[in-house]
Structure formats: C-alpha cells, structure tokens
Coordinates of C-alpha atoms in Angstrom, one line a residue:
M14 CA 0.5 0.0 -0.2
T15 CA 1.4 3.2 -1.2
T16 CA 2.3 5.2 1.8
A17 CA 0.9 9.6 2.3
A18 CA 5.4 10.4 2.9
G19 CA 5.4 7.8 -0.5
K20 CA 3.0 10.3 -3.1
R21 CA 4.8 12.7 -0.6
R22 CA 8.3 11.6 -2.5
S23 CA 6.6 11.1 -5.5
S24 CA 5.4 14.0 -6.1
A25 CA 8.4 15.4 -5.5
G26 CA 10.7 13.1 -7.4
W27 CA 8.5 14.4 -9.7
Y28 CA 8.9 18.3 -9.0
R29 CA 12.6 18.7 -8.9
R30 CA 12.4 16.5 -12.2
L31 CA 10.3 19.1 -14.0
R32 CA 12.8 21.9 -12.4
R33 CA 15.9 20.3 -13.8
Q34 CA 14.3 20.3 -16.9
A35 CA 13.2 23.8 -17.1
L36 CA 16.7 24.7 -16.0
F37 CA 18.2 22.2 -19.1
G38 CA 15.1 23.1 -21.0
L39 CA 17.6 24.4 -24.3
Q40 CA 19.8 21.3 -23.6
D41 CA 17.3 18.8 -24.0
P42 CA 13.8 20.6 -23.9
T43 CA 12.5 17.1 -24.1
L44 CA 9.5 17.6 -21.7
L45 CA 9.4 21.1 -22.7
I46 CA 8.4 19.7 -25.9
G47 CA 5.7 17.4 -24.9
I48 CA 4.1 19.5 -22.7
G49 CA 3.8 22.0 -26.2
L50 CA 2.4 18.6 -27.7
L51 CA 0.6 17.5 -25.2
A52 CA -1.1 21.5 -25.7
V53 CA -1.8 21.3 -29.3
F54 CA -3.3 18.3 -29.2
S55 CA -5.7 18.9 -26.6
W56 CA -7.5 22.2 -28.6
L57 CA -7.2 19.6 -32.3
V58 CA -8.2 16.9 -30.4
A59 CA -9.9 16.6 -26.8
A60 CA -11.1 20.5 -27.4
P61 CA -13.5 19.5 -30.6
L62 CA -14.8 16.2 -29.3
I63 CA -16.3 18.1 -26.1
A64 CA -17.5 20.8 -27.9
V65 CA -20.0 18.2 -29.8
F66 CA -20.3 16.9 -26.4
A67 CA -21.5 20.1 -24.8
D68 CA -23.7 21.6 -28.1
I69 CA -26.3 17.7 -27.4
F70 CA -27.3 19.3 -23.7
T71 CA -26.6 23.4 -25.5
T72 CA -29.5 25.3 -27.2
Q73 CA -28.7 26.4 -30.9
P74 CA -29.4 29.3 -32.5
G75 CA -32.3 29.0 -34.0
D76 CA -33.9 26.4 -32.0
E77 CA -34.7 29.4 -29.0
A78 CA -39.0 28.4 -30.1
R79 CA -38.6 24.5 -30.0
T80 CA -36.8 24.6 -26.8
G81 CA -38.6 27.3 -24.8
G82 CA -34.7 29.0 -24.0
A83 CA -32.5 31.3 -25.2
A84 CA -29.2 30.1 -27.9
G85 CA -27.1 28.8 -25.1
E86 CA -28.5 27.6 -22.2
I87 CA -28.8 23.8 -21.5
T88 CA -31.9 21.9 -22.9
G89 CA -32.7 18.3 -23.0
Y90 CA -34.2 18.6 -26.1
Y91 CA -32.4 16.6 -29.0
L92 CA -32.4 14.0 -27.2
D93 CA -35.9 14.0 -26.1
R94 CA -36.4 14.2 -29.5
A95 CA -34.1 11.8 -30.8
F96 CA -34.3 9.1 -28.3
N97 CA -38.3 9.3 -27.1
S98 CA -40.3 11.8 -29.7
R99 CA -42.8 10.9 -32.6
M100 CA -40.5 11.1 -35.4
S101 CA -38.1 9.9 -33.3
Q102 CA -38.5 6.6 -35.3
I103 CA -37.7 7.8 -38.0
I104 CA -35.6 10.4 -37.6
F105 CA -33.4 8.2 -35.2
W106 CA -34.5 4.6 -34.7
K107 CA -34.1 3.3 -38.2
P108 CA -31.3 4.5 -38.9
L109 CA -29.7 3.4 -35.8
W110 CA -30.8 0.3 -37.0
N111 CA -30.0 0.6 -40.7
T112 CA -26.5 1.4 -39.1
L113 CA -25.9 -1.9 -37.2
A114 CA -27.8 -4.3 -39.4
V115 CA -25.0 -3.5 -42.2
A116 CA -22.8 -3.0 -39.6
T117 CA -23.4 -7.1 -37.7
V118 CA -23.6 -8.7 -41.4
S119 CA -20.9 -7.2 -42.3
I120 CA -18.9 -8.6 -40.8
V121 CA -20.0 -12.3 -40.3
L122 CA -19.3 -12.1 -44.2
A123 CA -16.0 -11.0 -44.2
L124 CA -14.7 -12.8 -41.4
V125 CA -16.6 -16.4 -42.6
L126 CA -14.2 -14.9 -45.8
G127 CA -11.0 -13.1 -44.1
T128 CA -10.6 -16.0 -41.9
T129 CA -11.4 -19.2 -44.6
L130 CA -9.1 -17.0 -47.3
A131 CA -6.3 -17.1 -44.3
W132 CA -5.9 -20.4 -43.7
L133 CA -5.6 -21.0 -47.7
L134 CA -3.0 -19.6 -48.0
V135 CA -1.0 -19.3 -44.5
R136 CA -1.9 -22.9 -43.6
T137 CA -2.4 -25.3 -47.4
D138 CA -0.4 -25.2 -50.3
L139 CA -3.1 -23.1 -52.2
M140 CA -1.3 -22.6 -55.7
G141 CA -0.2 -19.3 -56.0
R142 CA 0.4 -18.8 -52.6
A143 CA 2.2 -15.6 -52.7
W144 CA 0.7 -13.6 -55.7
L145 CA -3.0 -14.0 -53.8
S146 CA -1.6 -12.9 -50.5
T147 CA -0.8 -9.5 -52.7
V148 CA -3.1 -10.0 -54.5
L149 CA -6.3 -10.5 -52.0
I150 CA -5.4 -7.6 -49.9
I151 CA -5.8 -4.7 -53.2
P152 CA -9.2 -4.5 -51.5
F153 CA -7.9 -2.7 -48.8
M154 CA -5.8 -0.4 -50.2
L155 CA -9.3 1.2 -52.3
P156 CA -11.3 3.5 -51.5
A157 CA -15.4 1.4 -49.9
W158 CA -16.7 4.4 -52.7
T159 CA -15.1 2.7 -55.2
F160 CA -16.4 -0.2 -55.1
A161 CA -20.2 1.7 -54.6
L162 CA -19.6 3.9 -58.3
A163 CA -18.9 0.6 -59.1
W164 CA -22.4 -1.3 -58.1
M165 CA -24.0 1.9 -59.5
T166 CA -22.5 1.6 -63.2
L167 CA -23.5 -2.0 -63.0
F168 CA -26.6 -2.0 -61.2
K169 CA -28.3 1.5 -61.7
N170 CA -31.5 1.5 -63.0
A171 CA -34.8 3.9 -63.4
T172 CA -35.9 5.2 -59.7
T173 CA -32.7 7.4 -59.9
G174 CA -33.4 8.8 -63.4
G175 CA -30.9 9.7 -65.5
Q176 CA -28.1 7.5 -67.1
L177 CA -29.0 3.9 -65.9
G178 CA -26.9 0.0 -65.3
W179 CA -25.2 -1.9 -67.8
F180 CA -27.4 -3.7 -67.4
E181 CA -30.4 -2.6 -67.4
S182 CA -28.7 -0.9 -71.2
M183 CA -29.3 -4.1 -72.0
G184 CA -32.6 -5.2 -71.2
Y185 CA -32.6 -6.9 -67.1
Q186 CA -34.3 -5.3 -64.6
I187 CA -33.2 -4.7 -62.3
P188 CA -35.1 -4.6 -59.0
D189 CA -33.8 -1.4 -56.1
W190 CA -32.9 -4.1 -53.9
V191 CA -30.5 -5.2 -55.5
A192 CA -29.3 -1.6 -57.4
Y193 CA -30.3 0.5 -53.8
G194 CA -30.0 0.3 -49.6
A195 CA -29.1 -2.6 -47.6
F196 CA -28.0 -5.3 -49.6
P197 CA -25.9 -3.3 -52.2
T198 CA -24.3 -1.7 -48.9
T199 CA -23.7 -4.8 -46.7
V200 CA -21.8 -6.4 -50.3
I201 CA -19.5 -3.6 -51.4
M202 CA -18.7 -2.4 -47.4
T203 CA -18.0 -6.7 -47.2
L204 CA -15.5 -6.3 -49.9
N205 CA -13.9 -3.6 -48.9
Y206 CA -13.3 -5.7 -45.2
T207 CA -12.4 -8.9 -46.0
P208 CA -8.9 -7.6 -46.7
F209 CA -8.3 -6.1 -43.5
V210 CA -9.5 -9.5 -40.9
I211 CA -6.2 -11.4 -43.9
I212 CA -4.0 -9.2 -42.9
L213 CA -5.3 -9.4 -39.0
V214 CA -6.3 -13.3 -38.5
G215 CA -3.3 -14.3 -41.4
N216 CA -0.7 -12.9 -39.4
A217 CA -2.2 -14.9 -35.9
M218 CA -2.2 -17.9 -38.0
Q219 CA 1.6 -17.5 -39.0
R220 CA 2.6 -17.5 -35.7
L221 CA 0.6 -20.7 -34.4
D222 CA 2.8 -24.4 -35.0
S223 CA 1.8 -26.9 -36.6
Q224 CA 2.8 -28.8 -34.9
L225 CA 0.0 -28.1 -32.1
E226 CA -2.6 -29.5 -35.3
E227 CA -0.5 -32.5 -35.7
A228 CA -0.3 -33.9 -32.7
A229 CA -4.5 -33.4 -32.7
R230 CA -3.9 -35.6 -36.0
M231 CA -1.9 -38.2 -34.6
L232 CA -4.6 -38.4 -32.2
G233 CA -7.4 -38.6 -34.4
A234 CA -8.7 -35.6 -34.6
G235 CA -10.5 -34.6 -37.9
R236 CA -10.1 -31.6 -40.1
L237 CA -13.1 -29.4 -38.9
T238 CA -12.4 -31.1 -35.3
I239 CA -9.1 -29.4 -35.1
A240 CA -10.2 -26.0 -36.5
R241 CA -13.2 -25.9 -34.1
R242 CA -11.4 -27.3 -30.9
L243 CA -7.6 -25.9 -31.6
V244 CA -7.2 -24.0 -34.4
L245 CA -10.3 -21.5 -33.9
P246 CA -9.7 -20.9 -30.1
L247 CA -6.3 -19.8 -30.6
M248 CA -7.2 -17.5 -33.5
R249 CA -10.6 -15.9 -31.0
P250 CA -8.2 -13.2 -30.2
A251 CA -7.1 -11.9 -33.3
T252 CA -11.1 -12.6 -34.8
L253 CA -12.4 -10.6 -32.4
S254 CA -10.2 -8.4 -33.0
A255 CA -11.3 -7.3 -36.1
G256 CA -14.4 -7.5 -36.0
L257 CA -14.1 -5.2 -32.9
L258 CA -12.0 -2.7 -35.6
I259 CA -13.9 -3.3 -38.1
F260 CA -17.5 -2.7 -36.3
A261 CA -16.4 0.9 -34.7
D262 CA -15.4 1.4 -39.0
A263 CA -18.3 0.1 -40.4
V264 CA -20.7 2.5 -37.8
G265 CA -18.8 5.8 -39.3
E266 CA -18.5 4.5 -42.4
F267 CA -20.7 7.4 -44.6
A268 CA -19.3 7.4 -48.5
V269 CA -21.1 3.6 -49.6
P270 CA -25.3 4.8 -48.0
Y271 CA -24.5 8.4 -49.0
V272 CA -24.2 6.5 -52.7
L273 CA -26.3 3.5 -52.8
G274 CA -28.5 4.5 -49.4
L275 CA -30.3 7.8 -50.8
P276 CA -31.8 7.3 -53.5
V277 CA -34.1 4.8 -52.2
Q278 CA -33.8 6.4 -48.4
F279 CA -31.4 4.4 -46.6
E280 CA -30.5 6.8 -43.9
T281 CA -27.5 5.4 -41.9
L282 CA -26.1 7.5 -38.3
A283 CA -23.4 8.9 -40.7
T284 CA -25.7 9.9 -43.6
S285 CA -28.1 11.3 -40.9
L286 CA -25.9 13.4 -39.3
Y287 CA -24.3 14.4 -42.5
R288 CA -28.1 15.7 -43.4
A289 CA -28.4 17.7 -39.8
I290 CA -25.5 19.0 -40.7
G291 CA -27.3 19.6 -44.1
T292 CA -30.0 21.1 -43.2
Q293 CA -28.8 23.5 -40.4
Q294 CA -30.5 20.7 -37.5
N295 CA -26.6 21.3 -35.1
G296 CA -28.4 19.9 -32.1
M297 CA -29.5 17.1 -34.1
A298 CA -26.2 17.2 -35.3
A299 CA -24.5 16.8 -32.3
V300 CA -26.4 13.9 -31.2
F301 CA -26.2 11.6 -34.3
A302 CA -22.6 12.8 -33.5
G303 CA -21.9 11.8 -30.0
V304 CA -24.3 8.5 -30.6
I305 CA -20.7 7.7 -33.9
M306 CA -18.0 8.3 -31.1
V307 CA -19.9 6.7 -27.9
F308 CA -19.4 3.3 -30.3
G309 CA -16.4 4.0 -31.8
I310 CA -14.9 4.4 -28.0
V311 CA -16.3 1.8 -26.4
T312 CA -16.0 -1.1 -29.5
L313 CA -12.1 -0.2 -29.7
S314 CA -12.1 -0.1 -25.4
I315 CA -13.0 -3.8 -25.6
D316 CA -10.7 -4.1 -28.2
T317 CA -7.5 -2.7 -26.3
W318 CA -8.7 -4.3 -23.0
M319 CA -9.5 -7.5 -25.0
M320 CA -5.6 -7.2 -26.7
R321 CA -4.3 -6.9 -22.6
K322 CA -5.5 -10.5 -22.3
T323 CA -5.0 -12.6 -24.7
W324 CA -1.8 -14.6 -22.8
R325 CA -4.8 -16.9 -21.6
F326 CA -4.6 -17.6 -26.1
A327 CA -0.8 -17.8 -25.8
V328 CA 0.6 -19.5 -28.8
L329 CA 3.8 -22.3 -28.8
G330 CA 5.3 -21.1 -31.3
D331 CA 7.3 -17.8 -32.4
K332 CA 9.9 -17.7 -35.5
G333 CA 11.1 -21.6 -35.1
A334 CA 8.4 -22.5 -35.0
M335 CA 7.0 -25.7 -37.1
Q336 CA 4.9 -24.1 -41.1
R337 CA 3.9 -27.4 -42.4
R338 CA 1.5 -27.0 -44.9
Q339 CA -2.1 -29.3 -44.9
T340 CA -2.8 -30.7 -48.3
L341 CA -6.3 -29.8 -50.0
G342 CA -6.5 -32.5 -51.9
A343 CA -9.7 -33.0 -53.8
M344 CA -10.5 -29.1 -52.3
H345 CA -7.7 -27.4 -54.3
L346 CA -9.4 -26.6 -56.9
P347 CA -12.9 -25.5 -54.8
A348 CA -10.7 -23.6 -53.0
L349 CA -8.5 -21.9 -55.2
T350 CA -12.1 -20.8 -56.9
L351 CA -12.9 -19.2 -54.0
A352 CA -9.2 -17.2 -53.5
L353 CA -10.3 -16.5 -58.2
A354 CA -13.2 -15.4 -57.4
M355 CA -12.8 -13.2 -54.6
V356 CA -10.1 -11.5 -56.9
I357 CA -12.5 -11.3 -59.5
V358 CA -15.3 -9.4 -57.8
G359 CA -12.9 -7.5 -55.2
I360 CA -10.5 -6.3 -58.0
V361 CA -11.0 -7.1 -61.2
V362 CA -14.4 -6.6 -61.3
P363 CA -14.4 -2.8 -60.4
L364 CA -12.0 -1.6 -61.4
G365 CA -12.5 -2.4 -65.0
T366 CA -16.1 -1.6 -64.4
L367 CA -15.1 1.8 -63.9
A368 CA -12.8 2.4 -66.4
L369 CA -14.7 0.8 -69.1
S370 CA -17.3 3.6 -68.1
T371 CA -15.6 6.3 -68.7
V372 CA -14.9 5.1 -72.4
M373 CA -18.5 4.9 -73.2
H374 CA -21.0 7.1 -74.2
I375 CA -24.2 4.9 -73.4
P376 CA -23.3 2.2 -70.0
G377 CA -23.6 -0.7 -71.5
R378 CA -23.8 -1.6 -75.2
F379 CA -20.6 -2.6 -76.5
T380 CA -20.1 -1.5 -80.1
P381 CA -17.2 0.2 -81.6
D382 CA -18.9 3.3 -82.0
N383 CA -20.1 4.0 -78.8
F384 CA -16.5 3.8 -77.5
T385 CA -14.8 7.3 -76.5
L386 CA -12.3 9.7 -75.0
A387 CA -14.4 12.6 -74.4
Y388 CA -15.2 11.7 -70.7
W389 CA -10.7 12.2 -70.4
I390 CA -9.6 14.3 -72.9
G391 CA -13.4 16.2 -75.0
T392 CA -14.5 19.8 -75.0
D393 CA -17.8 21.6 -75.4
L394 CA -19.7 18.4 -73.8
G395 CA -22.9 19.8 -73.3
T396 CA -23.2 19.5 -69.6
V397 CA -23.5 21.9 -67.1
A398 CA -21.2 21.3 -64.1
L399 CA -18.6 19.7 -66.2
R400 CA -17.8 21.3 -70.3
N401 CA -14.5 18.7 -70.4
G402 CA -13.1 16.1 -70.3
I403 CA -11.9 15.5 -66.7
L404 CA -8.3 16.0 -68.0
L405 CA -9.0 19.7 -69.4
S406 CA -11.3 20.1 -66.9
D407 CA -9.9 23.5 -64.1
Q408 CA -12.3 21.9 -61.5
F409 CA -10.4 19.0 -61.9
W410 CA -6.9 20.6 -62.0
A411 CA -8.1 23.0 -59.4
A412 CA -9.5 19.6 -56.6
A413 CA -6.3 18.0 -57.7
W414 CA -4.1 21.0 -56.8
N415 CA -5.8 21.1 -53.3
S416 CA -5.5 18.1 -52.7
I417 CA -1.8 17.6 -53.3
R418 CA -1.1 21.2 -51.3
I419 CA -3.7 20.4 -48.6
I420 CA -3.3 17.0 -47.9
G421 CA 0.2 16.4 -48.6
S422 CA 1.2 20.4 -46.2
A423 CA -0.8 18.0 -43.4
A424 CA 0.7 14.5 -44.2
I425 CA 4.3 16.2 -44.3
L426 CA 3.7 18.1 -40.5
A427 CA 2.1 14.3 -39.4
G428 CA 4.9 12.4 -40.4
V429 CA 7.6 15.4 -39.3
V430 CA 5.4 15.5 -35.3
G431 CA 4.4 11.9 -35.7
I432 CA 9.0 11.8 -35.0
L433 CA 8.4 13.5 -32.5
V434 CA 5.6 12.1 -30.2
G435 CA 7.2 9.1 -30.6
Y436 CA 10.9 11.0 -29.4
V437 CA 8.9 12.2 -26.1
V438 CA 7.2 9.1 -25.7
V439 CA 10.0 7.1 -25.6
R440 CA 12.2 9.7 -23.9
S441 CA 10.6 11.5 -22.1
P442 CA 11.8 11.9 -18.0
V443 CA 8.4 12.6 -17.0
K444 CA 5.9 9.1 -17.1
I445 CA 3.1 10.8 -17.1
V446 CA 3.5 13.8 -20.7
S447 CA 4.7 10.5 -22.3
V448 CA 1.9 7.8 -21.6
A449 CA -0.9 11.1 -22.4
L450 CA 0.8 11.7 -24.6
R451 CA 0.2 8.2 -26.8
Q452 CA -3.4 8.7 -25.1
I453 CA -4.6 11.9 -26.9
T454 CA -2.7 11.1 -29.9
F455 CA -3.8 7.6 -30.9
F456 CA -8.0 9.0 -30.0
P457 CA -8.5 9.8 -33.1
Y458 CA -8.6 6.3 -34.5
L459 CA -11.2 5.5 -31.5
V460 CA -13.7 8.6 -33.6
P461 CA -15.5 7.4 -37.4
G462 CA -13.9 9.8 -39.5
I463 CA -17.9 11.8 -39.3
A464 CA -18.5 12.2 -36.3
F465 CA -14.6 14.1 -36.3
A466 CA -15.6 16.1 -38.8
A467 CA -19.1 17.5 -36.6
A468 CA -16.5 18.1 -33.6
F469 CA -14.4 19.8 -35.7
L470 CA -17.3 22.1 -37.5
V471 CA -18.6 22.4 -33.8
L472 CA -15.7 23.9 -32.6
F473 CA -14.2 26.1 -35.8
A474 CA -16.6 27.1 -37.3
V475 CA -17.1 30.3 -35.5
E476 CA -14.5 32.4 -33.9
R477 CA -13.9 31.6 -30.4
G478 CA -11.2 34.3 -28.7
P479 CA -8.5 34.8 -31.0
I480 CA -9.1 32.0 -33.6
P481 CA -11.2 32.9 -36.2
A482 CA -14.0 31.3 -37.8
L483 CA -12.0 28.5 -40.2
Y484 CA -15.0 27.2 -42.0
G485 CA -14.1 27.5 -45.5
T486 CA -11.3 28.3 -45.6
P487 CA -7.9 25.5 -46.3
W488 CA -7.0 25.7 -42.5
I489 CA -9.9 24.4 -40.7
L490 CA -9.4 20.9 -43.9
F491 CA -4.8 21.3 -43.0
L492 CA -6.2 21.0 -39.4
A493 CA -8.7 18.0 -39.2
L494 CA -5.9 16.3 -41.6
V495 CA -3.0 16.1 -39.1
A496 CA -4.8 14.5 -35.9
D497 CA -7.0 13.0 -37.7
Q498 CA -3.6 11.2 -38.6
M499 CA -2.2 10.9 -36.1
P500 CA -2.9 7.7 -34.8
F501 CA -0.9 6.0 -37.7
A502 CA 2.1 8.8 -37.9
S503 CA 2.7 8.7 -33.7
R504 CA 2.5 5.2 -33.8
A505 CA 4.9 5.0 -36.7
G506 CA 7.0 7.5 -34.8
I507 CA 6.8 5.1 -31.0
S508 CA 7.9 2.2 -32.5
A509 CA 11.0 3.8 -34.7
M510 CA 12.1 5.4 -31.9
T511 CA 11.2 2.4 -29.5
Q512 CA 14.2 0.4 -31.3
L513 CA 16.9 4.0 -31.7
G514 CA 18.4 3.0 -28.5
R515 CA 19.8 6.5 -26.9
E516 CA 24.1 5.6 -26.9
V517 CA 24.6 7.6 -30.5
E518 CA 22.8 10.2 -29.4
E519 CA 24.1 10.3 -26.1
A520 CA 27.6 10.6 -27.3
A521 CA 26.5 13.1 -29.3
S522 CA 26.0 15.1 -26.3
M523 CA 29.2 14.6 -25.0
V524 CA 30.9 16.4 -28.2
G525 CA 28.2 19.5 -27.4
A526 CA 25.9 18.9 -29.3
G527 CA 22.8 20.5 -28.9
W528 CA 19.7 19.6 -28.6
L529 CA 18.6 20.4 -32.2
R530 CA 21.5 19.2 -34.2
R531 CA 20.8 16.4 -33.2
M532 CA 17.1 16.2 -34.6
R533 CA 18.5 17.3 -37.8
S534 CA 21.9 15.1 -37.7
I535 CA 21.1 11.7 -35.8
I536 CA 17.4 11.5 -35.4
F537 CA 15.2 12.6 -38.7
P538 CA 18.3 10.7 -41.0
I539 CA 18.2 7.5 -39.3
Q540 CA 14.7 7.3 -39.3
R541 CA 14.4 9.3 -42.7
S542 CA 12.2 5.6 -43.3
A543 CA 9.5 5.6 -40.9
L544 CA 9.4 9.7 -41.8
A545 CA 8.7 8.7 -45.6
A546 CA 6.1 6.3 -45.1
G547 CA 4.8 8.0 -42.4
I548 CA 4.1 10.4 -44.6
L549 CA 2.8 8.5 -47.7
L550 CA 0.1 6.9 -45.3
S551 CA -0.6 9.7 -44.4
F552 CA -1.0 10.7 -47.4
I553 CA -2.7 8.0 -49.1
S554 CA -4.9 7.7 -45.7
G555 CA -5.9 11.3 -46.6
L556 CA -5.8 11.1 -50.9
K557 CA -9.1 8.7 -50.7
G558 CA -10.5 9.5 -47.0
V559 CA -14.3 11.4 -47.6
S560 CA -15.5 12.0 -44.5
L561 CA -14.0 15.1 -43.1
F562 CA -13.9 16.5 -46.8
I563 CA -17.1 16.0 -47.4
V564 CA -18.3 17.8 -43.4
L565 CA -15.3 20.7 -44.0
A566 CA -14.2 21.3 -47.6
V567 CA -16.7 23.8 -49.7
P568 CA -16.6 24.9 -53.6
S569 CA -13.7 26.7 -53.2
T570 CA -11.8 23.7 -51.1
D571 CA -12.5 20.9 -52.6
V572 CA -11.1 18.2 -53.5
L573 CA -10.8 15.3 -55.9
T574 CA -13.0 12.9 -53.9
T575 CA -15.4 15.6 -53.0
F576 CA -15.1 16.6 -56.5
S577 CA -15.7 13.0 -57.9
L578 CA -19.0 13.1 -55.2
R579 CA -20.6 16.2 -56.6
L580 CA -19.8 14.5 -60.3
V581 CA -22.3 11.9 -59.0
D582 CA -24.9 14.2 -57.1
Y583 CA -25.4 15.9 -60.9
G584 CA -25.7 12.5 -62.5
Y585 CA -22.0 12.3 -64.1
T586 CA -22.0 8.4 -64.0
Q587 CA -18.3 8.7 -66.8
A588 CA -16.5 11.5 -65.2
A589 CA -16.7 11.1 -61.5
N590 CA -15.5 7.4 -62.5
A591 CA -13.1 7.9 -64.1
V592 CA -11.3 11.3 -60.3
V593 CA -12.4 7.6 -58.2
L594 CA -10.0 5.8 -60.5
M595 CA -7.3 8.2 -60.9
I596 CA -7.4 8.1 -56.5
S597 CA -7.2 4.3 -57.1
I598 CA -4.4 4.5 -59.1
I599 CA -2.2 7.1 -57.5
A600 CA -3.8 4.8 -53.4
L601 CA -1.8 1.9 -55.2
G602 CA 0.7 3.6 -56.2
G603 CA 1.5 5.6 -53.3
M604 CA 0.7 2.0 -50.7
L605 CA 3.0 0.3 -53.1
L606 CA 5.9 3.2 -52.8
I607 CA 5.6 2.6 -49.9
N608 CA 6.6 -1.2 -49.5
R609 CA 9.5 0.0 -51.1
V610 CA 10.3 3.1 -48.8
T611 CA 10.2 0.3 -45.5
G612 CA 10.5 -2.7 -47.2
T613 CA 7.9 -4.0 -46.1
G614 CA 4.1 -5.1 -46.7
L615 CA 1.3 -5.9 -45.2
A616 CA 1.4 -9.0 -47.4
Q617 CA 4.4 -9.5 -46.1
G618 CA 3.6 -12.0 -42.9
L619 CA 0.9 -14.0 -45.5
E620 CA 3.7 -15.2 -47.8
S621 CA 6.7 -16.8 -45.9

C-alpha cells in the first residue's frame, strides 16, 4: 500500500525532474516539447470532441422556439427528439437499426470469408499463394466508394433517373433492393473489410505452430474437430479484434450508404449526421455525432482491453515454429476457385467497370461507335457542371491541386510530428507526459471520420477567442487532417524510436551537440524510412478519405473526393468514375511506394 510519505516523495521527485528539465531545457527540451504537443493536441483532439457533447445539451441559435430557452442555455430537447419523440423512429431509431444491421452482417461475412482465405493462404498448399497473398489485400488499399460507384455503374435502374446501369441498358430489369439500400451496402462493405481480416487473422495463424495440429491429428482428430477445438479458439483474439475494428469503422462509414442508400431513403447514422449538418440542425447533428463517437470509443476500448487478455490464448510458437502446410487434395480446385472469385469480384470487376465506363457514351453498349475519350480529353460536352473532359477541366485540376497542397502539407507535418511524438514518448523523463501524449494522439482512431469532422465543425466554424472562424478556409481541412492522421503517424514514430538506442545521441551530447543539432543530424536521418512511410501513409489515407472533406470542404477547397461526389450528385457517372479511378491508381501506387521505402508490405507475413 502506498503511504502518504511515499506519495509526497513521488510528488517531490516529479517536481525536481520538472525543475531540472526547465533549467536545462535548451540542452534537452524533451519534456517542454511534450507539454507543448499535449497542449496542441488537447486543442485539436480533445476540445472538438468536448464541444460536440456540449452542443447536445445546449440550445443552438435558431432553435429557441423549439427548446423554449435562449441560445446557449442548457436543454434536453435534442436528446428527447432523437430518442423519445413522435419523429424519433424515423430520424434516429431506423437509421440506428440500419447502421447496426449492415455493420453486423458485414462483420460476419467478412470474418467468414477472411478467416477462410487466411487459412488457405497460410496453412495450406494452395496454388499461387504468394501472388494471391498480395492481390487479395488490394481492396483494402482502395477507397470503399470505388466499389459503390462500380455497383451503381452496373446495377443503377430507372428509380433515380439519369443514365441507366449496364444491366438495365442491356434489357435486364434490376429491382430497387439490388440497386440500392441495405443489400449492396452490405456486399460492398464486406468486400472492403475482408482483406483486413485476412491480414489480422493470417498473421496470427502464421505464428501458430503446426505441430499442435499434427499432434491432434495423430490422436485421431479430424479436420473439423481440429479447426473447431484448436485453431479457432487460438485465433479468437485476432478474429474478435478484427470484428471489433470493423464494427467501429462500419458505424461511421459514410460514402457507401451515401451513394447507394439515399436514392431509396436508406439512412444510416452517418448519412443522418450529414443531412442534419446540411439542414443546419446543429443540435441533432451533435446527437448523431455523439452516438457514433460512443460506439467507436466503447468498441475500440473493448478491443484494447481484450488484447491485454491475449495471454490466455498464448500460442506455443515463434519464428522457429513448424509451418507444415496441409494438402488440400480434392479440395484444391474449390479453394482456388474461391480465392480467384474474390480477386475477380473485389478487384477486376470494380476497377474494370470503372475504367470501361469512362470510355462509353451509353452505359453497357459494347459497340465500336459507343467508345469515346470525351470524358477524359473531350471539349464542349454540353453538360452544365462539366464542360470538358476530366484532364481538360479546370475544376479537376483545381481539386487535384487542393489535394496536393492541403493533404500533402498535412501529411508532411503529421509525419514530422509523429517522429517528435515518438521521441517524447520514448525519451520523456516524466512518465505521465509520455502516457498522456501516447493516448491523446491515438484518440482520433476511436472516433469515426464523419463524427470527428462534425466535432471540428462545431469548434472551428465560429470565432472563439483569438482563433478566427476557419470554416471555408483550407486551414480547417489542414488541421483536421493532421489530427486525424496522428494515430498512424505517432504509432510509426513510437515504433521507430523504440528501436533506436540512446547511445548515439548521448555520444553527440557529450561532444557538445545541442538538441536541435542532434535531431537534424542524427534522429531524422536515422528515422528517414519511418518518416517517409508516415508521410506517405498519411497522404494516401487522406487522399482516399471522404468523411472529413464532405463535412468541412466548400467549393473553393474542393479535393478530388468531394469533386467526384459532386459529379455523382449531378449524375455524371463517367466523369465521376474517371476521378475515382485516378484516386485509386494513386492510392495503389502510394502503397507500393511505402512498401519499397520500408522494405515491408501488408502481405509480407502471409507469404513466408
């Protein structure tokens, strides 16, 4: 038991370390930088989230008559309207049910498909394992709405007007439930999440010693018994973690239900939040954002707690573990067919559909006179919002330039700050600063993007003290991107700094090199691979993201994602698909560059 005297000694020790750090801050300002970073991320991360929850209980301007109080007064109106009013079934409970139903079914299907494919890649003699290990995770690198637009291109019917999809153009009648709503949203989210399960579960299976299965087989256990009684229990932490992470992401997924759900009024929490922001129902928007945040925080907190208990499922294997592969025998052809079907459905069909649609006048007509490059390099197209082909459009290049300057500069800053965070977390003389900085930089990962964007909008849309209103400027996007990417950038920095000993830096300090000199000449050069990977990963993640931009961007700060979604709203399918195809190509190229820079890849653990 800690005594009062012990507590006083601990406090005195902390005070002495802080005083010593202040006296010698110029020589080693680690603690001062850590405190500064904590202050910055308290403003960028904690303050927006607190502001959202405050807005739930505060009368918003324009709602005085509804709430019966003045703007800024405490109210329970928004919670009552969402949970217990005559309209609550339509405005909250139905979107909540849709969200949970799609997320749950997507999780189950992704876990079944992903675990099966991971087992085939890691534990069997499946033909083409190395190639399939790389190809099957490509959908994870693509924006989820790539698949949504490909689905619309194939199955769009006459319900929403405009150009028909390929199948209706060829004479097939497509019912609404196939073209829009829960079914296509679930299918696409399953395709997008399955590679994530393959990565997590596959890497866990890689560490499972095959001698355990051999021993069970020698004792007379069949394949199903071994899978049910041995493999699946040992894989439980990885599969549960994958399911929880997918659920946290699925609850906040915006782009897929936006593209496929709104034509038939299929609302989710994310699309309801966007609609509330668009109609200036700020109080209701805060409720939706708060609910999404709670789901994300609770789900990922459970995942963190569960990972601490993984010792109960410890696997008796390491790098030297036996990796005998099971012979598929008569099941080889069905297994290979399943893997190739996933490649076709998850990669070839979506990207092929997008590419072909961009060179067709009329969807689904495969005659020579129907092919054109007008949507790429044409002029005077006769459309209202897009007069020229994508490559000749000033709007496209303006959005591309915004993507490069806003996302690129945010990615560079996130990468550099990530290294600094890693340095402080590993080197800080005061543990509480290290722990607090580690936690606060990870917190945006607990909050789905659409809710985090809403939180930023609440805090920075109006002038607050010396900080001017940032909405409508590139600065709100820049700051939101830096904060949103910090979970990845900071973890990359922490991992890199953990592997770097203090000896080299201490030697430089002994010969008189100051902190800035050591950072410039030692730390950043040694960590250049980690820095490059952090910058590239942040850029690719920002480039293919939708949720932040759809809430925070305005026409003057359009990026490629918002530009493509506006083309979708106008019904310009070919042009929208061309923009998305270019984003996908850049994202894939960026991931390959990250693999080359770091010398690793997402599929590396599956190929060995």
